[in-house]
Short mmCIF file of C-alpha atoms in Angstrom, two decimals:
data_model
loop_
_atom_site.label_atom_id
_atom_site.label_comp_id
_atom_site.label_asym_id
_atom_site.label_seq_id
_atom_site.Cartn_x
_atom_site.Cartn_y
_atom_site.Cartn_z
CA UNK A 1 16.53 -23.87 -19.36
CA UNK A 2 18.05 -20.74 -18.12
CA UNK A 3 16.56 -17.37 -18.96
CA UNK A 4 19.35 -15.33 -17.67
CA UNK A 5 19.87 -12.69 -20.52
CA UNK A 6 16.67 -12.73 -20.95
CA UNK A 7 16.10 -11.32 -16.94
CA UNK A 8 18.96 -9.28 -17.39
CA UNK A 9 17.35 -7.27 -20.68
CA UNK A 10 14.05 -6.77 -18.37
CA UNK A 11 15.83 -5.58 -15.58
CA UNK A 12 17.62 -3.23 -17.46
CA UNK A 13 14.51 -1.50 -19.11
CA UNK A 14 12.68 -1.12 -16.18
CA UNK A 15 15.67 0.37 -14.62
CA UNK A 16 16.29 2.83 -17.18
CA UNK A 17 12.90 3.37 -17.12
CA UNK A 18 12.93 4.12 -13.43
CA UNK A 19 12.96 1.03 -11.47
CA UNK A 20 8.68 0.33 -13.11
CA UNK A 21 6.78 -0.23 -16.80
CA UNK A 22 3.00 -1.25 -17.25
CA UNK A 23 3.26 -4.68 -18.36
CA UNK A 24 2.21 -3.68 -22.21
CA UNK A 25 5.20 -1.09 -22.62
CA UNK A 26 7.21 -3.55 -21.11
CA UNK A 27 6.43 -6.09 -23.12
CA UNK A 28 6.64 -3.93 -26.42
CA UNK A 29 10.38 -2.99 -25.29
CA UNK A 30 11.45 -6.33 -25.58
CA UNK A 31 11.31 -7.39 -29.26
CA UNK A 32 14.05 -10.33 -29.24
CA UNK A 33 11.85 -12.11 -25.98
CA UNK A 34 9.21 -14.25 -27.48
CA UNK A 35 5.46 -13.56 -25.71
CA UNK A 36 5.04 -16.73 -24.16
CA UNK A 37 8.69 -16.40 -22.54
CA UNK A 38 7.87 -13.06 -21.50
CA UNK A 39 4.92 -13.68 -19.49
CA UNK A 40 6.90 -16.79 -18.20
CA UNK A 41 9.79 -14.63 -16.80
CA UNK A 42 7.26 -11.69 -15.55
CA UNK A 43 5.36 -14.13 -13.69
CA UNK A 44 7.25 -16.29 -12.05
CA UNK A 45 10.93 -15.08 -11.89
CA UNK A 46 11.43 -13.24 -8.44
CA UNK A 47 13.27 -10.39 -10.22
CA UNK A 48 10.01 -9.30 -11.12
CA UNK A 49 6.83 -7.63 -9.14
CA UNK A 50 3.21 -7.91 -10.72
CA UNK A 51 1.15 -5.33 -9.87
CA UNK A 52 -2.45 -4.23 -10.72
CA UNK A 53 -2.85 -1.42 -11.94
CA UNK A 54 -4.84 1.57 -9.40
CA UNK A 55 -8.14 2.29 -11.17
CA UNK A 56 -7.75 5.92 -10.90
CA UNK A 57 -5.08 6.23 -12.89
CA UNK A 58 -7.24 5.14 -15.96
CA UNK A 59 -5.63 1.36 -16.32
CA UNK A 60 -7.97 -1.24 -17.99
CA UNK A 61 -8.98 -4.05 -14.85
CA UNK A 62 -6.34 -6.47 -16.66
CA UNK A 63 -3.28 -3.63 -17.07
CA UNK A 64 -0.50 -4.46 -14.13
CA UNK A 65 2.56 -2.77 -13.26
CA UNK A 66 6.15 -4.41 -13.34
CA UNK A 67 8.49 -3.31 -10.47
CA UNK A 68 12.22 -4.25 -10.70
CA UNK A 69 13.02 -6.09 -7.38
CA UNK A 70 16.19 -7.70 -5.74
CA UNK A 71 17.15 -9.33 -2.34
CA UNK A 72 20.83 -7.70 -2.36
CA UNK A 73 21.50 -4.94 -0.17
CA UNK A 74 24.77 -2.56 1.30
CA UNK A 75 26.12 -4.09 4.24
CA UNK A 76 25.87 -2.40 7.29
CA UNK A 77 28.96 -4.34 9.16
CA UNK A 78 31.17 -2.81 6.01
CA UNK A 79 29.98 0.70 6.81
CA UNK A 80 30.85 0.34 10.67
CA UNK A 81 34.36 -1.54 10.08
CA UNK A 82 33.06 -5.06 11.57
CA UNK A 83 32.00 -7.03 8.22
CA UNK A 84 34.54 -10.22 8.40
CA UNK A 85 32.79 -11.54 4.75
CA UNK A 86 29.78 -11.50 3.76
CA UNK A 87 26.75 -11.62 0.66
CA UNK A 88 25.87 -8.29 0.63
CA UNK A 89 27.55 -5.17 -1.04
CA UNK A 90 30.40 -3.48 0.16
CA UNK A 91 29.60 -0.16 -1.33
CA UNK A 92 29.95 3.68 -0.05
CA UNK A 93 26.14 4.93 1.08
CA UNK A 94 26.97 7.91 -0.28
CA UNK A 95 28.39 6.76 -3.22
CA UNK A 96 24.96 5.31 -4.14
CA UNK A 97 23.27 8.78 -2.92
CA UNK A 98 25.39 10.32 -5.45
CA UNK A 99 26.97 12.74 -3.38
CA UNK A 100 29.97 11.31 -1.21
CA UNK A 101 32.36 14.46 -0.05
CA UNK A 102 35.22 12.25 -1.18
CA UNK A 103 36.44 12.64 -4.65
CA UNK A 104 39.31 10.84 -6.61
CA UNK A 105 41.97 12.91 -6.95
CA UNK A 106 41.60 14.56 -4.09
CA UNK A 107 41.27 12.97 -0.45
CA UNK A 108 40.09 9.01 -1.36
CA UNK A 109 36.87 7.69 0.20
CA UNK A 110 37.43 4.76 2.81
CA UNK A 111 34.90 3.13 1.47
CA UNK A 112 34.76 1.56 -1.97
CA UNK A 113 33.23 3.04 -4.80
CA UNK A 114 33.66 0.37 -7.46
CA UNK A 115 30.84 -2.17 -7.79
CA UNK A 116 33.11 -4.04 -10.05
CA UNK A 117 35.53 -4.97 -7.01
CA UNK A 118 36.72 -8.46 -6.02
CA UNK A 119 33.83 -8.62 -3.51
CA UNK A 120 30.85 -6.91 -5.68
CA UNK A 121 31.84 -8.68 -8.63
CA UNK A 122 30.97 -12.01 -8.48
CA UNK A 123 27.61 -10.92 -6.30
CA UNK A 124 26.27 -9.44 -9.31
CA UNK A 125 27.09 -12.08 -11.50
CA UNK A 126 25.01 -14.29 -9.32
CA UNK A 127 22.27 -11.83 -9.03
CA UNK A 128 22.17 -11.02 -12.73
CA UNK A 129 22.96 -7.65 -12.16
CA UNK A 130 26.50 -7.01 -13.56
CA UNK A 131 25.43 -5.80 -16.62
CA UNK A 132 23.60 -2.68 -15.27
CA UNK A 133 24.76 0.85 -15.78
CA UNK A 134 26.01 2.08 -12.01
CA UNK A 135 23.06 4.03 -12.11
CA UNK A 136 20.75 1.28 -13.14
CA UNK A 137 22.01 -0.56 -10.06
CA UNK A 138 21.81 2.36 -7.53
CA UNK A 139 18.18 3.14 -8.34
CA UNK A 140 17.35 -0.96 -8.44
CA UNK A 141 19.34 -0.97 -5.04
CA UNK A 142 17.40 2.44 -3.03
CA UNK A 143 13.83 1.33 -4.17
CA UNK A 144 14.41 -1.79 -2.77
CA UNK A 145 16.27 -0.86 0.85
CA UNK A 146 14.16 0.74 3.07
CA UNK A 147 17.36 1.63 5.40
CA UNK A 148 18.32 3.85 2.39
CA UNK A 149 15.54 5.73 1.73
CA UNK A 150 14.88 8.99 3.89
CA UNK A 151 11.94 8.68 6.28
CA UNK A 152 8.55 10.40 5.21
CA UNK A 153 7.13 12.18 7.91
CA UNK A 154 3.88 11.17 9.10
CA UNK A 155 3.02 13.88 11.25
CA UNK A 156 3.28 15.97 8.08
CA UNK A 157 0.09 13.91 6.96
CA UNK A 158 -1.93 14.55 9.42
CA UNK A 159 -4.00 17.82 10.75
CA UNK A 160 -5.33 20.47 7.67
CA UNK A 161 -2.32 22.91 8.45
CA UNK A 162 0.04 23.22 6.16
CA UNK A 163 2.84 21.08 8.01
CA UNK A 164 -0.06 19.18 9.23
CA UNK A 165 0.56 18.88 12.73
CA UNK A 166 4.75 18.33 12.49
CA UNK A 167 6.00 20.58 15.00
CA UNK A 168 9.22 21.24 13.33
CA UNK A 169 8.09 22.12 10.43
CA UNK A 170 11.02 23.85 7.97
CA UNK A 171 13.86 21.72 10.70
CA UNK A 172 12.50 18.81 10.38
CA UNK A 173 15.14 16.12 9.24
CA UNK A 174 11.99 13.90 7.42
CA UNK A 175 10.77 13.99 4.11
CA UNK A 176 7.25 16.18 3.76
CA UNK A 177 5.85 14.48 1.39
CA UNK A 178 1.91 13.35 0.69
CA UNK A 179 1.83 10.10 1.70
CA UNK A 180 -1.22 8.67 -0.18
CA UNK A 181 0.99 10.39 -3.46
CA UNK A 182 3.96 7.73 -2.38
CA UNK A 183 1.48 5.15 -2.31
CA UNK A 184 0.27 6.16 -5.51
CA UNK A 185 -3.24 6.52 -4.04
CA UNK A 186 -4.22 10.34 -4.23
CA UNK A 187 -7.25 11.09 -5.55
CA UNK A 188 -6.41 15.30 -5.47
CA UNK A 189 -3.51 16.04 -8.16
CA UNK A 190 -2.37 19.78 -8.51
CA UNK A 191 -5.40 20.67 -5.48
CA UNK A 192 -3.69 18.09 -2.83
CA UNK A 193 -2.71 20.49 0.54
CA UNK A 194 0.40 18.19 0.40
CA UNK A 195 3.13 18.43 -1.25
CA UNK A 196 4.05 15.55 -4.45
CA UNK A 197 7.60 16.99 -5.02
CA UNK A 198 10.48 17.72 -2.85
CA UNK A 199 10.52 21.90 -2.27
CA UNK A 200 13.94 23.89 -1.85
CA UNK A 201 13.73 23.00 2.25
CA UNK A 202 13.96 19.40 1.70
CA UNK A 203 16.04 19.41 -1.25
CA UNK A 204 18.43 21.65 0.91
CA UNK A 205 18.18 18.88 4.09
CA UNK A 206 18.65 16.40 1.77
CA UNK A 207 21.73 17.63 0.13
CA UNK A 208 23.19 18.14 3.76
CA UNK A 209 22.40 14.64 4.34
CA UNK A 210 24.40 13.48 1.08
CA UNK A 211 21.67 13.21 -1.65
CA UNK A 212 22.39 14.47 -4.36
CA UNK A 213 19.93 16.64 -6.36
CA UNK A 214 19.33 14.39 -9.08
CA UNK A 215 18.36 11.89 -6.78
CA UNK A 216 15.76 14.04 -4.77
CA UNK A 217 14.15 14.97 -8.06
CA UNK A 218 13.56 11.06 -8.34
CA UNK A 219 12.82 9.85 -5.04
CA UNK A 220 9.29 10.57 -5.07
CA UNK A 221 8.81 8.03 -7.99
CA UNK A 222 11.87 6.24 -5.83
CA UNK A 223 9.23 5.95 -2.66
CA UNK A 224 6.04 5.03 -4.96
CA UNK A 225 8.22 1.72 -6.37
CA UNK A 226 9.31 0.85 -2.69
CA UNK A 227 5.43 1.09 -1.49
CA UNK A 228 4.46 -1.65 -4.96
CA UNK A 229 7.33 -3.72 -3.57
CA UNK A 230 5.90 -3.65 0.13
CA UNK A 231 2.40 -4.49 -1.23
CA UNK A 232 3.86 -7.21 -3.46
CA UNK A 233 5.54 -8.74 -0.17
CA UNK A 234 2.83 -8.50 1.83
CA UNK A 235 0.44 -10.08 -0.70
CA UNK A 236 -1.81 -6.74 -0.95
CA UNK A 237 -2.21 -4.29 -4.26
CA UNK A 238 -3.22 -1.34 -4.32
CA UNK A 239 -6.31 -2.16 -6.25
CA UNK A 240 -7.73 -4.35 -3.30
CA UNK A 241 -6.98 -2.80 -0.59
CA UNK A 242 -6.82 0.88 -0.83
CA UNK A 243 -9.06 2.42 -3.95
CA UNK A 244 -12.44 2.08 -2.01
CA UNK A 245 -10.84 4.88 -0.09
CA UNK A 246 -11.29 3.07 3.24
CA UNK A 247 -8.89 3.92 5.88
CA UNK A 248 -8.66 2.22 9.13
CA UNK A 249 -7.65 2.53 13.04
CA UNK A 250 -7.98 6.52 12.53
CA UNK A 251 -10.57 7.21 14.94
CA UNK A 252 -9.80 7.16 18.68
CA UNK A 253 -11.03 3.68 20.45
CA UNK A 254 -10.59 5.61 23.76
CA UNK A 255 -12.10 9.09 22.66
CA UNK A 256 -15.20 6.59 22.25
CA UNK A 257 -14.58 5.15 25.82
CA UNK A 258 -14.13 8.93 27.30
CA UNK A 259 -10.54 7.90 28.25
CA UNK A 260 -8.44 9.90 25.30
CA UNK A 261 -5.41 11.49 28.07
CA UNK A 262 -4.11 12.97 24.88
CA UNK A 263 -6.90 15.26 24.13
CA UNK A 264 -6.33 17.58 21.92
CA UNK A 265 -2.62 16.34 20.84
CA UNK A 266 -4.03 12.96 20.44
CA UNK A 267 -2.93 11.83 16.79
CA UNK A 268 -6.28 9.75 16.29
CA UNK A 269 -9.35 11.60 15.33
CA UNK A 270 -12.04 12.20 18.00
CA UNK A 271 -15.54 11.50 16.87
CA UNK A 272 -19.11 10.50 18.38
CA UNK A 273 -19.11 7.23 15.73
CA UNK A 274 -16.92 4.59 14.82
CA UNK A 275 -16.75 5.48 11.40
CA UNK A 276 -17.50 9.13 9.68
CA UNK A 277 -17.83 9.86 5.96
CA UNK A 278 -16.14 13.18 4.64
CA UNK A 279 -16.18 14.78 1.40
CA UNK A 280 -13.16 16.40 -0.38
CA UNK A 281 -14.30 20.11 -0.72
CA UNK A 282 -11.73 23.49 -1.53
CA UNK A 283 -8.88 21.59 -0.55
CA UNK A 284 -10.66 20.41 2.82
CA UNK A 285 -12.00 17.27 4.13
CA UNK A 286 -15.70 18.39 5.49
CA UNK A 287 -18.26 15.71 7.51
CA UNK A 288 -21.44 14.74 4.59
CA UNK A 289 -24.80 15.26 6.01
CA UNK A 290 -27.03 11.89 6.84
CA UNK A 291 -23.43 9.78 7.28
CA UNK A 292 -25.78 7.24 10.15
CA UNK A 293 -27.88 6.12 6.66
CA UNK A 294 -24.81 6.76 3.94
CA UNK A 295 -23.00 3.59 6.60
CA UNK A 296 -26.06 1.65 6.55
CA UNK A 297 -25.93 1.67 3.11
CA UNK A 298 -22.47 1.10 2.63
CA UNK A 299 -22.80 -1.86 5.35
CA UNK A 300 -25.69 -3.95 2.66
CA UNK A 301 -22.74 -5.15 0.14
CA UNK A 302 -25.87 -5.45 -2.38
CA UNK A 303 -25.02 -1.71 -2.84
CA UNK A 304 -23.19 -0.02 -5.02
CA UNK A 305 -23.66 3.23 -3.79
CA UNK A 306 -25.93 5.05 -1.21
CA UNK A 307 -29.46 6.14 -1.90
CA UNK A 308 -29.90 9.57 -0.93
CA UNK A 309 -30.38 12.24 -3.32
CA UNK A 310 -26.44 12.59 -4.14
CA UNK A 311 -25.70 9.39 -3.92
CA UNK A 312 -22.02 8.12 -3.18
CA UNK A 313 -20.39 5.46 -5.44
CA UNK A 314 -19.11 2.65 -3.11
CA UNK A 315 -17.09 1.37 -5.77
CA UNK A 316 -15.11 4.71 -6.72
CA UNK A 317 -15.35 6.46 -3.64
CA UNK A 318 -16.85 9.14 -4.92
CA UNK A 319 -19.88 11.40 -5.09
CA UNK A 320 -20.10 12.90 -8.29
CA UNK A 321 -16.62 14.30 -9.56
CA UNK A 322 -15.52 14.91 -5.56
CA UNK A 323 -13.84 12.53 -3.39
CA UNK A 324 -14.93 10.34 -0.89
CA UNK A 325 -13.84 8.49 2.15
CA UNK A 326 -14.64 6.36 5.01
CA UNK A 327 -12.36 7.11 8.56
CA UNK A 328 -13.47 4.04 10.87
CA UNK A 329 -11.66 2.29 14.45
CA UNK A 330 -9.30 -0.11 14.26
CA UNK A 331 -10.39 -3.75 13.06
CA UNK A 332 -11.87 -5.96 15.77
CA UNK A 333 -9.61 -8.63 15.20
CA UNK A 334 -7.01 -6.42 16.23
CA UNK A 335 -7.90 -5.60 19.75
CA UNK A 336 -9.20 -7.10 22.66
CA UNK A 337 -12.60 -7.99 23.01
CA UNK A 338 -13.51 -5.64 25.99
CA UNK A 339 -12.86 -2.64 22.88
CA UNK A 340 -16.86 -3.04 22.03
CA UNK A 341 -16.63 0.22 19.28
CA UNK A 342 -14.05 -1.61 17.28
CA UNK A 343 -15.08 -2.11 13.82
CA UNK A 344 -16.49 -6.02 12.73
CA UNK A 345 -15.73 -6.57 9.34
CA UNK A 346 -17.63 -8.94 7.54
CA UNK A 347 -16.42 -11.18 4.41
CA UNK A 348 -19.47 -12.57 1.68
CA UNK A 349 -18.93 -13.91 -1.64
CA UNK A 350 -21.48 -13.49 -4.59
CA UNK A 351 -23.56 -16.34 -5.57
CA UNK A 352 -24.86 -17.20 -8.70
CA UNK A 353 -28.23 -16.04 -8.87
CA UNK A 354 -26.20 -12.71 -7.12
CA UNK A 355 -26.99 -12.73 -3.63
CA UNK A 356 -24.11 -12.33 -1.34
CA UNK A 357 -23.74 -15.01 1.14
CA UNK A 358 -21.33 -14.43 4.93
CA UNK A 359 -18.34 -16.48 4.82
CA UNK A 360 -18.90 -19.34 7.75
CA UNK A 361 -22.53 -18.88 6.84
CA UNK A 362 -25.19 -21.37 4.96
CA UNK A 363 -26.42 -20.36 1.43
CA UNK A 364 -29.08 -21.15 -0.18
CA UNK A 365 -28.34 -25.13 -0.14
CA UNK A 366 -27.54 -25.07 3.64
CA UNK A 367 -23.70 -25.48 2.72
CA UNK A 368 -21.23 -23.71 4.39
CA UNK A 369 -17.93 -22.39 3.86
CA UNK A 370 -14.79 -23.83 6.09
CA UNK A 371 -13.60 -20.06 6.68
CA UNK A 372 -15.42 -17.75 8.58
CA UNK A 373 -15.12 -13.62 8.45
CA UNK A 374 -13.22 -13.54 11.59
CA UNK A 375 -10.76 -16.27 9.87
CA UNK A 376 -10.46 -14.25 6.65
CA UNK A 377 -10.46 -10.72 8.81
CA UNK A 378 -7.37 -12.43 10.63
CA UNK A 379 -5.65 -13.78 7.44
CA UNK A 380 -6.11 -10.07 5.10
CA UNK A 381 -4.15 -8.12 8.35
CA UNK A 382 -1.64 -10.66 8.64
CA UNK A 383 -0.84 -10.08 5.02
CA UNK A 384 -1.33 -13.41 3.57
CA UNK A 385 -1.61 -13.44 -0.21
CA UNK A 386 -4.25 -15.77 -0.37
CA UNK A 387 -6.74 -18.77 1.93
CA UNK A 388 -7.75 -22.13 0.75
CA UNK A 389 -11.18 -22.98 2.11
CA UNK A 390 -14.17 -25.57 1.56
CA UNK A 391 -17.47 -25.41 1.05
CA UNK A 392 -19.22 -28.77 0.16
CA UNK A 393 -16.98 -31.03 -1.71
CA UNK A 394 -15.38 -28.46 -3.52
CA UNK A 395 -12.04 -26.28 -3.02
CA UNK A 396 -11.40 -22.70 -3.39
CA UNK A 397 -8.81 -20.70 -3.35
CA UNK A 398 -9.52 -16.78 -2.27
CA UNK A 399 -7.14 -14.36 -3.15
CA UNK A 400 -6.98 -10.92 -1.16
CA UNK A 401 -4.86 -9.23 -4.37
CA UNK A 402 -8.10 -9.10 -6.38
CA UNK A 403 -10.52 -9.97 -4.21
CA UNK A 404 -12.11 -13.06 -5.96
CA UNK A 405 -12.85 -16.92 -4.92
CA UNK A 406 -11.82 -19.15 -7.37
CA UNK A 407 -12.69 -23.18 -8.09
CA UNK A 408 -9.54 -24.68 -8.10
CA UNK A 409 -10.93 -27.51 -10.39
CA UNK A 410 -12.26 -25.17 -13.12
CA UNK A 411 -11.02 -22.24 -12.06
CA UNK A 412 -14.49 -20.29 -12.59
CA UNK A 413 -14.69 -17.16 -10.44
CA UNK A 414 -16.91 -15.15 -7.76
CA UNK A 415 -16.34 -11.62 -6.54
CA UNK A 416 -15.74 -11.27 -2.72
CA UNK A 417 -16.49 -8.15 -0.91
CA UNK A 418 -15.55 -6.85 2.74
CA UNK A 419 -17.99 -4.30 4.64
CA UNK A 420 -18.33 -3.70 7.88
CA UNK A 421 -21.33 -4.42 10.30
CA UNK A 422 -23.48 -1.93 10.93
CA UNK A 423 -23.53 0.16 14.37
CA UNK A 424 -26.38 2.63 14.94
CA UNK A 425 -26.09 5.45 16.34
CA UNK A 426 -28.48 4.38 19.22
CA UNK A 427 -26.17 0.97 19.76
CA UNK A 428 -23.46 3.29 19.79
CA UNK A 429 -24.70 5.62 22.86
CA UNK A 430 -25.48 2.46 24.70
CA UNK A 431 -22.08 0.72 23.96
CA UNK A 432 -20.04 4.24 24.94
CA UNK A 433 -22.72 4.85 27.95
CA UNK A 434 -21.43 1.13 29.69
CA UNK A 435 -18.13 2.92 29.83
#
């Protein structure tokens, strides 16, 4: 059976609705599309990105986000003259920028302009794309292409200045925008140091570059669609992966070995520890007192939170209404073995009676799992959506999107958690004192 109008109708609302819905208003926008087809299309066409929803922004555990995907592209042989036929678009970039210097009438554009040519034509047809608006199209077409979408700086993210530590500040031919806003992660709003819209600076690069201004007003929703649609590829959400506030390989592996030749312009941060816990404060990130016992803590996945007298909330990130996070070294899977201050993360899964139990370890019937942490660790930075593992005579299928083991007989559940293994400050002296 083929559910082409139906795809096309979807496509079209989250286009017009720029390029993402929650799955509800989606769903409520469709009134000819019967439920059960619905969810069929959502779920399994490849038009279609599911999503959870990030917990911060309020969205009940079950509430997901639809992004409007598609494999077409521009051609880049067209733009440079050498494209002898091919399956991609033979468009003008700056046609789809809305701002090409060529106007009818006046001195005609070398490149085409009408997605409705000989060669577009039947390309959307076979996409089910041809009945989108031009605009519909051009927005479906820049939040999927990362070769059309302006760089954001990253040196603009880092540092407490204002241009963080980007030399070129008001030059500088990349987007400043906050990157944890593109990835629809920041925690800070209207207080954020960064910036979460394009100011007159960029807008005026921009322009030069052949946006047009209607365009820069929407490429910051433009850049958080293309991040969904990377995390969709790679198997990863933002739920998993990035609300416990975690971030990792920030802190300087050779600071810790007393090797850093970069010193002070080293982009990495320098610290004594392999991991240090800061607190969002007046727009400023600032170190929280008794971090050594806050990791211990946070290293027991039994906890929820920290005991000490303000206690931060492993599962928000949080301590009271402020902020949280957790800098840390790269993963130990990642680099060679000689790099002792690497960080060893561990993988458990919950029991029944609630104890958490090490992957590759035996529970409380002396069975053990066919995976071990080091096998998961590998799999989660490789991006794989999900591992199939044994334990007994049973199979289980662990997905990193939500972070849950499931019984692929009856499907019944348990959570999975990832913390890291505990360093002490005293192991940590030793281990930097060896080199």
């Amino acid at each position: 059976m083929s559910y082409s109008t139906e795809v096309m109708l979807i496509t079209k609302a989250l286009c017009a609705a720029g390029g993402a819905m929650r799955l509800s208003q989606l769903y409520r926008s469709q009134s000819t599309i019967a439920e059960q087809t619905f969810h069929f299309i959502v779920e399994n066409c490849p038009r279609f990105a599911l999503l959870p929803g990030p917990s911060q922004d309020g969205l009940k555990e079950d509430e997901c986000t639809v992004v409007a995907r598609t494999s077409l592209r521009l051609c880049q042989k067209y733009l440079s003259d050498n494209c002898a036929g091919c399956q991609d678009l033979h468009l003008c970039r700056y046609y789809v920028y809305g701002n090409c210097k060529f106007t009818p009438g006046r001195i005609e554009c070398r490149y085409s302009h009408n997605i409705h040519s000989d060669h577009n034509s039947p390309l959307l047809r076979e996409c089910t794309l041809c009945d989108l608006s031009q605009d519909q199209l051009f927005l479906l077409l820049l939040q999927n292409d990362q070769a059309l979408l302006p760089e954001v700086c990253s040196h603009y993210n880092k540092g407490l200045q204002q241009h963080g530590i980007c030399s070129f500040r008001e030059t500088c031919t990349k987007v400043h925008l906050c990157l944890h806003f593109v990835q629809g992660l920041c925690f800070f709003g209207r207080k954020c140091i960064r910036q979460h819209s394009i100011d007159e600076t960029g807008r005026c690069m921009l322009m030069e570059r052949g946006l047009s201004d209607g365009l820069i007003t929407k490429l910051p929703i433009i850049y958080q669609n293309s991040h969904r649609l990377k995390l969709a590829a790679a198997g990863d959400s933002p739920s998993s992966s990035h609300s416990d506030g975690i971030c990792t390989g920030d802190i300087c592996l050779h600071f810790l070995r007393n090797s850093c030749r970069f010193q002070e312009t080293c982009e990495l941060v320098h610290f004594h520890l392999p991991y240090r816990w800061q607190i969002f404060n007046d727009g400023s990130w600032l170190d929280l007192q008794q971090m050594e016992q806050i990791e211990e803590d946070y290293c027991d996945p039994s906890n929820c939170q920290s005991f000490d007298l303000e206690p931060v909330s492993f599962i928000t990130m949080t301590r009271g209404s402020q902020p949280v996070r957790r800098l840390s070294t790269i993963s130990s899977v990642k680099r060679p073995l000689h790099y002792t201050l690497t960080t060893k993360w561990l993988w458990y899964y919950k029991q029944e009676q609630g104890k958490w139990v090490q992957y590759g370890e035996p529970d409380d019937k002396n069975r053990t799992t066919s995976v071990t942490s080091k096998d998961l660790e590998e799999a989660y930075l490789s991006n794989k959506t999900e591992v199939v593992l044994v334990k007994g005579h049973r199979e289980y299928t662990l997905t990193f999107t939500d972070m849950y083991q499931r019984n692929n007989k009856n499907n019944t559940k348990r959570k999975v958690l990832r913390r890291p293994r505990y360093v002490s400050p005293t192991e940590v002296r030793r281990l930097r004192s060896i080199h």
